[in-house]
Amino acid sequence: MKDILAIKKAVSTLSEDEVKLYLIRILVQIGRVKEQSKLLEGPLEQQIAEPVASLLEYYTSLIELPAKRAFWDPTPDCTHVHILCGDSFTGSVKEALRGLGWIDTHKLVTMRENYAIGPLGELDTPVGRKLRSDWFLQNITENYNVSYDCEEEYTELLDNLEQISAQAKIIIWTSGNACEQTGLRLIAHLLGNRPNEIIVCDACAICEELFNRPDAYINYYHSGEIPSDKLREALLRINDGSRLTAVDIARLSQEWKEITRQSGVLRIWHEDTVLEVPADYYDSYLLEKLDSLQPPPGDDGFLKSARLVGEALGYCEQYVGDAYFEYRVRELIYSGVLEIKGIPTAMRFYSIRRRKG
């Protein structure tokens, strides 16, 4: 049981890409064990020693991962603490900090949840966190699994914030989307009257200003899209960010409370406000994208769900995430608007088309 709990803790810290990488490596080694056992000419131990050793190495590296990640947690002697949304953005910031030689004095706190989706009502209470966990487990198949627990994520966030020493400068990274803007308001609420200097930086706006030209430009919709080399330049400009006053923090905290009094599961960033919209807000958009795509020949008009979700994600000017779009595709299937071929366990396993007749 102790091993199972350790494995669950380690796996819960992985991003989707990291999970895929570990799975690929493990399956390759299992395949080697299977093939070598068929061609067995000597003792079994000699034939499978190498792939078994690799599997043991993967196991060890996975179990040790939480300790490695703890290296980035706030420490009493750190000078800066960066608070960020998403594992992808965190990974890029880590690489940028390494490139600048700042890893000993700059530490990180990651908000791993997508605050643009899912219920946030009464998130300050165990009941509210249980409702959020249940909604994800019942509705979201991609990026979340049975190990997801909002209570664990929230407790870890509180623990990390508690570790920030009074002398450390706090940098909250945000950009123009509901996920990061909601996260900003949550952090302002949780920090309260801390004595630290608090600076808000918009990574997307900084990088667009630094690197966009009339003949070559990128509009970033969330910070996780920015590569680490560009983030190095953004990190060098953190002192140019907006410093939060006590009035600013109180205002953001109040806005967080207003968000948590709402009962919806989808939010967008509109006119400098986190705006709750109906759960089916993007349904017509998804159907328009489906009608504009050409299904592969010979498949009776069916299109891979992943193709539709990718198209919707690529052209959406809000950051919602592929998991929410896929959830809405399934809801359109359940309501009879779409037909399905395959099993809707994940978007790559089924195809869809407009219902005929």
mmCIF file of C-alpha atoms in Angstrom:
data_model
loop_
_atom_site.group_PDB
_atom_site.id
_atom_site.type_symbol
_atom_site.label_atom_id
_atom_site.label_comp_id
_atom_site.label_asym_id
_atom_site.label_seq_id
_atom_site.Cartn_x
_atom_site.Cartn_y
_atom_site.Cartn_z
ATOM 1 C CA MET A 1 0.000 0.000 0.000
ATOM 2 C CA LYS A 2 2.858 2.393 0.798
ATOM 3 C CA ASP A 3 4.329 1.831 -2.688
ATOM 4 C CA ILE A 4 0.943 2.441 -4.319
ATOM 5 C CA LEU A 5 0.517 5.757 -2.481
ATOM 6 C CA ALA A 6 4.048 6.830 -3.458
ATOM 7 C CA ILE A 7 3.391 5.964 -7.101
ATOM 8 C CA LYS A 8 0.052 7.814 -7.071
ATOM 9 C CA LYS A 9 1.714 10.904 -5.588
ATOM 10 C CA ALA A 10 4.495 10.808 -8.167
ATOM 11 C CA VAL A 11 2.175 10.280 -11.148
ATOM 12 C CA SER A 12 -0.166 13.068 -10.022
ATOM 13 C CA THR A 13 2.685 15.574 -10.430
ATOM 14 C CA LEU A 14 3.252 14.651 -14.082
ATOM 15 C CA SER A 15 1.997 16.658 -17.030
ATOM 16 C CA GLU A 16 0.206 14.865 -19.875
ATOM 17 C CA ASP A 17 3.352 14.881 -22.043
ATOM 18 C CA GLU A 18 5.419 13.421 -19.214
ATOM 19 C CA VAL A 19 2.871 10.638 -18.645
ATOM 20 C CA LYS A 20 3.024 9.749 -22.332
ATOM 21 C CA LEU A 21 6.828 9.722 -22.276
ATOM 22 C CA TYR A 22 6.994 7.382 -19.284
ATOM 23 C CA LEU A 23 4.364 5.094 -20.799
ATOM 24 C CA ILE A 24 6.191 4.877 -24.132
ATOM 25 C CA ARG A 25 9.470 4.035 -22.433
ATOM 26 C CA ILE A 26 7.884 1.394 -20.218
ATOM 27 C CA LEU A 27 6.002 -0.238 -23.083
ATOM 28 C CA VAL A 28 9.161 -0.363 -25.214
ATOM 29 C CA GLN A 29 10.996 -2.201 -22.452
ATOM 30 C CA ILE A 30 8.075 -4.581 -21.860
ATOM 31 C CA GLY A 31 8.098 -5.308 -25.589
ATOM 32 C CA ARG A 32 11.794 -6.122 -25.409
ATOM 33 C CA VAL A 33 11.178 -8.495 -22.498
ATOM 34 C CA LYS A 34 8.450 -10.233 -24.505
ATOM 35 C CA GLU A 35 10.566 -10.594 -27.657
ATOM 36 C CA GLN A 36 13.678 -11.731 -25.854
ATOM 37 C CA SER A 37 11.748 -14.331 -23.882
ATOM 38 C CA LYS A 38 10.634 -15.852 -27.225
ATOM 39 C CA LEU A 39 14.235 -16.114 -28.408
ATOM 40 C CA LEU A 40 15.497 -17.432 -25.123
ATOM 41 C CA GLU A 41 18.763 -19.328 -25.586
ATOM 42 C CA GLY A 42 20.278 -18.956 -22.154
ATOM 43 C CA PRO A 43 19.159 -18.306 -18.609
ATOM 44 C CA LEU A 44 16.146 -15.978 -18.407
ATOM 45 C CA GLU A 45 18.017 -13.578 -16.128
ATOM 46 C CA GLN A 46 20.662 -12.948 -18.809
ATOM 47 C CA GLN A 47 18.141 -12.415 -21.605
ATOM 48 C CA ILE A 48 15.945 -9.822 -19.911
ATOM 49 C CA ALA A 49 18.476 -8.170 -17.623
ATOM 50 C CA GLU A 50 18.795 -4.987 -19.707
ATOM 51 C CA PRO A 51 15.075 -4.178 -20.228
ATOM 52 C CA VAL A 52 14.294 -5.049 -16.607
ATOM 53 C CA ALA A 53 17.103 -2.746 -15.495
ATOM 54 C CA SER A 54 15.563 0.020 -17.624
ATOM 55 C CA LEU A 55 12.142 -0.527 -16.059
ATOM 56 C CA LEU A 56 13.676 -0.335 -12.596
ATOM 57 C CA GLU A 57 15.432 2.875 -13.601
ATOM 58 C CA TYR A 58 12.138 4.417 -14.777
ATOM 59 C CA TYR A 59 10.488 3.366 -11.512
ATOM 60 C CA THR A 60 13.255 4.959 -9.455
ATOM 61 C CA SER A 61 13.266 8.192 -11.450
ATOM 62 C CA LEU A 62 9.479 8.492 -11.173
ATOM 63 C CA ILE A 63 9.425 7.904 -7.414
ATOM 64 C CA GLU A 64 12.225 10.456 -6.935
ATOM 65 C CA LEU A 65 10.437 13.059 -9.072
ATOM 66 C CA PRO A 66 8.527 14.760 -6.206
ATOM 67 C CA ALA A 67 11.821 15.379 -4.397
ATOM 68 C CA LYS A 68 13.329 16.883 -7.548
ATOM 69 C CA ARG A 69 10.340 19.141 -7.994
ATOM 70 C CA ALA A 70 10.566 20.183 -4.347
ATOM 71 C CA PHE A 71 13.850 21.861 -5.307
ATOM 72 C CA TRP A 72 11.742 24.604 -6.885
ATOM 73 C CA ASP A 73 9.552 25.155 -3.825
ATOM 74 C CA PRO A 74 9.966 28.458 -1.910
ATOM 75 C CA THR A 75 12.881 28.473 0.550
ATOM 76 C CA PRO A 76 13.706 30.879 3.427
ATOM 77 C CA ASP A 77 16.680 32.348 1.564
ATOM 78 C CA CYS A 78 15.125 32.792 -1.893
ATOM 79 C CA THR A 79 14.830 36.338 -3.200
ATOM 80 C CA HIS A 80 11.988 35.814 -5.704
ATOM 81 C CA VAL A 81 8.968 33.524 -5.886
ATOM 82 C CA HIS A 82 7.184 33.175 -9.223
ATOM 83 C CA ILE A 83 3.540 32.062 -9.166
ATOM 84 C CA LEU A 84 2.406 30.545 -12.463
ATOM 85 C CA CYS A 85 -0.514 28.732 -14.086
ATOM 86 C CA GLY A 86 0.107 25.356 -15.715
ATOM 87 C CA ASP A 87 2.891 22.785 -15.882
ATOM 88 C CA SER A 88 3.818 23.772 -19.429
ATOM 89 C CA PHE A 89 4.524 27.385 -18.467
ATOM 90 C CA THR A 90 6.334 26.226 -15.322
ATOM 91 C CA GLY A 91 8.621 23.988 -17.361
ATOM 92 C CA SER A 92 9.542 26.832 -19.712
ATOM 93 C CA VAL A 93 10.205 29.218 -16.812
ATOM 94 C CA LYS A 94 12.488 26.634 -15.180
ATOM 95 C CA GLU A 95 14.547 26.413 -18.373
ATOM 96 C CA ALA A 96 14.683 30.206 -18.609
ATOM 97 C CA LEU A 97 15.823 30.518 -14.985
ATOM 98 C CA ARG A 98 18.539 27.914 -15.584
ATOM 99 C CA GLY A 99 19.722 29.887 -18.594
ATOM 100 C CA LEU A 100 19.972 33.034 -16.483
ATOM 101 C CA GLY A 101 21.720 31.245 -13.591
ATOM 102 C CA TRP A 102 18.936 32.200 -11.168
ATOM 103 C CA ILE A 103 17.785 28.762 -9.981
ATOM 104 C CA ASP A 104 19.185 29.129 -6.449
ATOM 105 C CA THR A 105 17.394 32.374 -5.642
ATOM 106 C CA HIS A 106 14.230 32.173 -7.773
ATOM 107 C CA LYS A 107 11.635 29.567 -6.752
ATOM 108 C CA LEU A 108 8.251 28.602 -8.177
ATOM 109 C CA VAL A 109 4.673 27.963 -7.104
ATOM 110 C CA THR A 110 2.528 26.280 -9.762
ATOM 111 C CA MET A 111 -1.250 26.437 -10.022
ATOM 112 C CA ARG A 112 -1.853 23.249 -12.004
ATOM 113 C CA GLU A 113 -5.599 23.602 -12.530
ATOM 114 C CA ASN A 114 -7.389 25.174 -15.472
ATOM 115 C CA TYR A 115 -9.505 27.777 -13.702
ATOM 116 C CA ALA A 116 -11.332 28.668 -16.925
ATOM 117 C CA ILE A 117 -13.378 25.490 -16.609
ATOM 118 C CA GLY A 118 -15.133 23.520 -13.892
ATOM 119 C CA PRO A 119 -17.123 24.781 -10.897
ATOM 120 C CA LEU A 120 -15.375 27.176 -8.525
ATOM 121 C CA GLY A 121 -18.245 27.733 -6.131
ATOM 122 C CA GLU A 122 -17.139 27.755 -2.482
ATOM 123 C CA LEU A 123 -13.635 26.604 -3.448
ATOM 124 C CA ASP A 124 -12.478 27.842 -0.031
ATOM 125 C CA THR A 125 -14.408 24.965 1.534
ATOM 126 C CA PRO A 126 -13.965 21.170 1.404
ATOM 127 C CA VAL A 127 -17.490 20.874 0.010
ATOM 128 C CA GLY A 128 -16.687 23.194 -2.892
ATOM 129 C CA ARG A 129 -13.446 21.371 -3.659
ATOM 130 C CA LYS A 130 -15.265 18.030 -3.627
ATOM 131 C CA LEU A 131 -17.827 19.376 -6.098
ATOM 132 C CA ARG A 132 -15.019 20.533 -8.410
ATOM 133 C CA SER A 133 -13.231 17.182 -8.217
ATOM 134 C CA ASP A 134 -16.456 15.308 -8.943
ATOM 135 C CA TRP A 135 -17.244 17.459 -11.969
ATOM 136 C CA PHE A 136 -13.838 16.801 -13.549
ATOM 137 C CA LEU A 137 -13.981 13.092 -12.865
ATOM 138 C CA GLN A 138 -17.467 12.866 -14.374
ATOM 139 C CA ASN A 139 -16.971 15.092 -17.420
ATOM 140 C CA ILE A 140 -13.330 15.453 -18.434
ATOM 141 C CA THR A 141 -11.502 12.499 -19.962
ATOM 142 C CA GLU A 142 -8.371 14.166 -21.354
ATOM 143 C CA ASN A 143 -5.558 15.306 -19.008
ATOM 144 C CA TYR A 144 -7.426 14.190 -15.884
ATOM 145 C CA ASN A 145 -7.745 10.704 -14.395
ATOM 146 C CA VAL A 146 -8.897 8.928 -11.260
ATOM 147 C CA SER A 147 -5.980 10.378 -9.278
ATOM 148 C CA TYR A 148 -7.216 13.973 -9.714
ATOM 149 C CA ASP A 149 -8.202 15.529 -6.419
ATOM 150 C CA CYS A 150 -8.911 19.245 -6.056
ATOM 151 C CA GLU A 151 -8.384 18.928 -2.292
ATOM 152 C CA GLU A 152 -4.792 17.776 -2.831
ATOM 153 C CA GLU A 153 -4.098 20.510 -5.392
ATOM 154 C CA TYR A 154 -5.529 23.213 -3.114
ATOM 155 C CA THR A 155 -3.661 21.968 -0.021
ATOM 156 C CA GLU A 156 -0.378 21.865 -1.954
ATOM 157 C CA LEU A 157 -0.969 25.422 -3.173
ATOM 158 C CA LEU A 158 -1.630 26.662 0.375
ATOM 159 C CA ASP A 159 1.467 24.872 1.694
ATOM 160 C CA ASN A 160 3.684 26.427 -0.968
ATOM 161 C CA LEU A 161 2.325 29.932 -0.346
ATOM 162 C CA GLU A 162 2.910 29.469 3.378
ATOM 163 C CA GLN A 163 6.585 28.754 2.694
ATOM 164 C CA ILE A 164 7.196 32.152 1.083
ATOM 165 C CA SER A 165 9.383 34.222 3.393
ATOM 166 C CA ALA A 166 8.544 37.849 4.127
ATOM 167 C CA GLN A 167 11.579 39.254 2.294
ATOM 168 C CA ALA A 168 10.952 37.437 -1.011
ATOM 169 C CA LYS A 169 9.581 39.393 -3.939
ATOM 170 C CA ILE A 170 6.455 37.694 -5.340
ATOM 171 C CA ILE A 171 5.869 37.734 -9.105
ATOM 172 C CA ILE A 172 2.430 36.599 -10.280
ATOM 173 C CA TRP A 173 2.451 35.745 -13.980
ATOM 174 C CA THR A 174 -0.776 36.190 -15.894
ATOM 175 C CA SER A 175 -2.058 36.986 -19.376
ATOM 176 C CA GLY A 176 -5.303 37.717 -21.186
ATOM 177 C CA ASN A 177 -7.272 34.549 -20.533
ATOM 178 C CA ALA A 178 -9.770 33.358 -17.936
ATOM 179 C CA CYS A 179 -7.509 30.642 -16.531
ATOM 180 C CA GLU A 180 -4.613 32.910 -15.570
ATOM 181 C CA GLN A 181 -6.768 35.902 -14.664
ATOM 182 C CA THR A 182 -8.883 33.758 -12.340
ATOM 183 C CA GLY A 183 -5.682 32.330 -10.895
ATOM 184 C CA LEU A 184 -4.421 35.862 -10.248
ATOM 185 C CA ARG A 185 -7.556 36.653 -8.256
ATOM 186 C CA LEU A 186 -7.307 33.424 -6.292
ATOM 187 C CA ILE A 187 -3.679 34.126 -5.369
ATOM 188 C CA ALA A 188 -4.468 37.712 -4.347
ATOM 189 C CA HIS A 189 -7.217 36.317 -2.110
ATOM 190 C CA LEU A 190 -4.922 33.723 -0.538
ATOM 191 C CA LEU A 191 -1.986 36.099 -0.026
ATOM 192 C CA GLY A 192 -4.144 38.633 1.767
ATOM 193 C CA ASN A 193 -2.111 41.131 3.785
ATOM 194 C CA ARG A 194 1.326 39.586 3.235
ATOM 195 C CA PRO A 195 4.162 42.131 3.638
ATOM 196 C CA ASN A 196 5.924 41.019 0.439
ATOM 197 C CA GLU A 197 6.319 43.219 -2.591
ATOM 198 C CA ILE A 198 3.954 41.721 -5.186
ATOM 199 C CA ILE A 199 4.410 42.309 -8.913
ATOM 200 C CA VAL A 200 2.070 41.185 -11.698
ATOM 201 C CA CYS A 201 3.664 40.428 -15.072
ATOM 202 C CA ASP A 202 1.928 39.575 -18.349
ATOM 203 C CA ALA A 203 4.287 37.182 -20.135
ATOM 204 C CA CYS A 204 2.302 37.237 -23.384
ATOM 205 C CA ALA A 205 2.157 41.038 -23.579
ATOM 206 C CA ILE A 206 5.882 41.363 -22.767
ATOM 207 C CA CYS A 207 6.941 38.852 -25.412
ATOM 208 C CA GLU A 208 4.622 40.296 -28.054
ATOM 209 C CA GLU A 209 6.076 43.749 -27.416
ATOM 210 C CA LEU A 210 9.669 42.476 -27.504
ATOM 211 C CA PHE A 211 9.554 40.147 -30.474
ATOM 212 C CA ASN A 212 6.627 40.974 -32.762
ATOM 213 C CA ARG A 213 7.292 42.875 -35.962
ATOM 214 C CA PRO A 214 4.896 44.116 -38.642
ATOM 215 C CA ASP A 215 6.023 41.324 -40.983
ATOM 216 C CA ALA A 216 6.292 38.560 -38.347
ATOM 217 C CA TYR A 217 4.212 38.328 -35.215
ATOM 218 C CA ILE A 218 2.623 35.854 -32.826
ATOM 219 C CA ASN A 219 -0.412 36.513 -30.660
ATOM 220 C CA TYR A 220 -0.148 34.367 -27.537
ATOM 221 C CA TYR A 221 -3.354 33.291 -25.832
ATOM 222 C CA HIS A 222 -1.763 31.797 -22.725
ATOM 223 C CA SER A 223 1.686 31.858 -21.173
ATOM 224 C CA GLY A 224 2.320 28.157 -21.764
ATOM 225 C CA GLU A 225 2.744 28.876 -25.492
ATOM 226 C CA ILE A 226 5.896 30.949 -24.971
ATOM 227 C CA PRO A 227 9.289 29.224 -25.481
ATOM 228 C CA SER A 228 11.927 29.473 -22.765
ATOM 229 C CA ASP A 229 14.364 31.586 -24.801
ATOM 230 C CA LYS A 230 11.781 34.368 -25.068
ATOM 231 C CA LEU A 231 10.860 33.985 -21.406
ATOM 232 C CA ARG A 232 14.455 34.749 -20.444
ATOM 233 C CA GLU A 233 13.977 38.221 -21.870
ATOM 234 C CA ALA A 234 10.652 38.566 -20.060
ATOM 235 C CA LEU A 235 12.272 37.557 -16.756
ATOM 236 C CA LEU A 236 14.843 40.313 -17.169
ATOM 237 C CA ARG A 237 11.945 42.799 -17.162
ATOM 238 C CA ILE A 238 10.025 41.647 -14.091
ATOM 239 C CA ASN A 239 10.725 44.904 -12.271
ATOM 240 C CA ASP A 240 8.718 46.702 -14.969
ATOM 241 C CA GLY A 241 5.559 44.824 -13.934
ATOM 242 C CA SER A 242 2.591 46.290 -12.072
ATOM 243 C CA ARG A 243 3.088 46.491 -8.304
ATOM 244 C CA LEU A 244 -0.004 45.563 -6.339
ATOM 245 C CA THR A 245 -1.101 47.909 -3.575
ATOM 246 C CA ALA A 246 -3.263 46.861 -0.634
ATOM 247 C CA VAL A 247 -6.232 48.376 -2.504
ATOM 248 C CA ASP A 248 -5.424 46.284 -5.608
ATOM 249 C CA ILE A 249 -5.217 43.092 -3.563
ATOM 250 C CA ALA A 250 -8.510 43.818 -1.814
ATOM 251 C CA ARG A 251 -10.191 44.471 -5.171
ATOM 252 C CA LEU A 252 -8.841 41.247 -6.728
ATOM 253 C CA SER A 253 -9.813 39.275 -3.634
ATOM 254 C CA GLN A 254 -13.354 40.633 -3.833
ATOM 255 C CA GLU A 255 -13.518 39.691 -7.511
ATOM 256 C CA TRP A 256 -12.429 36.165 -6.567
ATOM 257 C CA LYS A 257 -15.261 35.961 -4.037
ATOM 258 C CA GLU A 258 -17.721 37.060 -6.702
ATOM 259 C CA ILE A 259 -16.457 34.324 -9.044
ATOM 260 C CA THR A 260 -16.888 31.675 -6.341
ATOM 261 C CA ARG A 261 -20.495 32.737 -5.798
ATOM 262 C CA GLN A 262 -21.279 31.675 -9.357
ATOM 263 C CA SER A 263 -22.403 28.172 -10.260
ATOM 264 C CA GLY A 264 -21.245 27.821 -13.879
ATOM 265 C CA VAL A 265 -18.464 25.674 -15.343
ATOM 266 C CA LEU A 266 -17.065 27.948 -18.082
ATOM 267 C CA ARG A 267 -15.419 31.363 -17.939
ATOM 268 C CA ILE A 268 -13.912 33.669 -20.575
ATOM 269 C CA TRP A 269 -11.821 36.851 -20.403
ATOM 270 C CA HIS A 270 -13.888 39.731 -21.765
ATOM 271 C CA GLU A 271 -13.311 43.487 -21.398
ATOM 272 C CA ASP A 272 -10.832 43.009 -18.532
ATOM 273 C CA THR A 273 -13.302 40.832 -16.629
ATOM 274 C CA VAL A 274 -13.567 37.128 -15.850
ATOM 275 C CA LEU A 275 -17.005 36.475 -17.292
ATOM 276 C CA GLU A 276 -19.091 33.364 -16.649
ATOM 277 C CA VAL A 277 -20.810 32.032 -19.781
ATOM 278 C CA PRO A 278 -23.171 29.065 -20.363
ATOM 279 C CA ALA A 279 -21.640 25.602 -20.571
ATOM 280 C CA ASP A 280 -22.745 25.310 -24.231
ATOM 281 C CA TYR A 281 -21.163 28.655 -25.183
ATOM 282 C CA TYR A 282 -18.845 26.996 -27.746
ATOM 283 C CA ASP A 283 -21.255 24.378 -29.124
ATOM 284 C CA SER A 284 -22.224 26.381 -32.225
ATOM 285 C CA TYR A 285 -18.547 27.232 -32.787
ATOM 286 C CA LEU A 286 -17.649 23.527 -32.707
ATOM 287 C CA LEU A 287 -20.422 22.694 -35.175
ATOM 288 C CA GLU A 288 -19.273 25.462 -37.536
ATOM 289 C CA LYS A 289 -15.744 24.051 -37.438
ATOM 290 C CA LEU A 290 -17.067 20.555 -38.083
ATOM 291 C CA ASP A 291 -19.014 21.765 -41.139
ATOM 292 C CA SER A 292 -15.905 23.481 -42.512
ATOM 293 C CA LEU A 293 -13.682 20.388 -42.301
ATOM 294 C CA GLN A 294 -13.421 17.743 -45.008
ATOM 295 C CA PRO A 295 -13.798 14.183 -43.675
ATOM 296 C CA PRO A 296 -11.352 11.616 -45.077
ATOM 297 C CA PRO A 297 -12.654 9.721 -48.139
ATOM 298 C CA GLY A 298 -14.230 6.343 -47.567
ATOM 299 C CA ASP A 299 -15.161 6.966 -43.935
ATOM 300 C CA ASP A 300 -18.851 7.715 -44.541
ATOM 301 C CA GLY A 301 -18.495 11.334 -43.513
ATOM 302 C CA PHE A 302 -16.995 10.634 -40.083
ATOM 303 C CA LEU A 303 -14.189 12.858 -38.809
ATOM 304 C CA LYS A 304 -11.815 12.085 -35.960
ATOM 305 C CA SER A 305 -12.876 13.935 -32.828
ATOM 306 C CA ALA A 306 -9.247 14.947 -32.239
ATOM 307 C CA ARG A 307 -9.185 16.698 -35.624
ATOM 308 C CA LEU A 308 -12.224 18.792 -34.750
ATOM 309 C CA VAL A 309 -10.927 19.646 -31.281
ATOM 310 C CA GLY A 310 -7.527 20.604 -32.684
ATOM 311 C CA GLU A 311 -9.144 22.883 -35.263
ATOM 312 C CA ALA A 312 -11.347 24.529 -32.637
ATOM 313 C CA LEU A 313 -8.411 24.990 -30.292
ATOM 314 C CA GLY A 314 -6.200 26.486 -32.989
ATOM 315 C CA TYR A 315 -8.658 29.196 -34.007
ATOM 316 C CA CYS A 316 -10.234 30.058 -30.670
ATOM 317 C CA GLU A 317 -9.239 33.466 -29.333
ATOM 318 C CA GLN A 318 -9.872 32.352 -25.773
ATOM 319 C CA TYR A 319 -7.816 29.812 -23.843
ATOM 320 C CA VAL A 320 -10.229 27.049 -22.871
ATOM 321 C CA GLY A 321 -8.223 23.862 -23.364
ATOM 322 C CA ASP A 322 -8.792 20.803 -25.539
ATOM 323 C CA ALA A 323 -10.361 18.848 -22.665
ATOM 324 C CA TYR A 324 -13.342 21.186 -22.460
ATOM 325 C CA PHE A 325 -13.926 21.154 -26.207
ATOM 326 C CA GLU A 326 -13.872 17.353 -26.174
ATOM 327 C CA TYR A 327 -16.359 17.363 -23.297
ATOM 328 C CA ARG A 328 -18.725 19.498 -25.362
ATOM 329 C CA VAL A 329 -18.333 17.182 -28.382
ATOM 330 C CA ARG A 330 -19.501 14.306 -26.183
ATOM 331 C CA GLU A 331 -22.420 16.390 -24.940
ATOM 332 C CA LEU A 332 -23.426 17.029 -28.561
ATOM 333 C CA ILE A 333 -23.339 13.271 -29.121
ATOM 334 C CA TYR A 334 -25.470 12.588 -26.043
ATOM 335 C CA SER A 335 -28.007 15.212 -27.113
ATOM 336 C CA GLY A 336 -28.350 13.628 -30.565
ATOM 337 C CA VAL A 337 -26.794 16.445 -32.596
ATOM 338 C CA LEU A 338 -23.807 14.300 -33.578
ATOM 339 C CA GLU A 339 -23.339 10.645 -34.414
ATOM 340 C CA ILE A 340 -20.386 8.659 -33.138
ATOM 341 C CA LYS A 341 -18.226 5.817 -34.413
ATOM 342 C CA GLY A 342 -15.889 4.351 -31.828
ATOM 343 C CA ILE A 343 -15.617 4.591 -28.052
ATOM 344 C CA PRO A 344 -15.552 8.048 -26.388
ATOM 345 C CA THR A 345 -12.912 7.214 -23.791
ATOM 346 C CA ALA A 346 -10.565 9.806 -25.323
ATOM 347 C CA MET A 347 -10.839 12.022 -28.394
ATOM 348 C CA ARG A 348 -8.412 9.951 -30.480
ATOM 349 C CA PHE A 349 -10.553 6.822 -30.120
ATOM 350 C CA TYR A 350 -13.730 7.964 -31.876
ATOM 351 C CA SER A 351 -15.059 9.852 -34.887
ATOM 352 C CA ILE A 352 -18.118 12.044 -35.290
ATOM 353 C CA ARG A 353 -20.421 13.519 -37.924
ATOM 354 C CA ARG A 354 -23.666 15.493 -38.037
ATOM 355 C CA ARG A 355 -26.632 13.243 -37.324
ATOM 356 C CA LYS A 356 -28.431 12.339 -40.533
ATOM 357 C CA GLY A 357 -32.184 12.399 -40.918
#
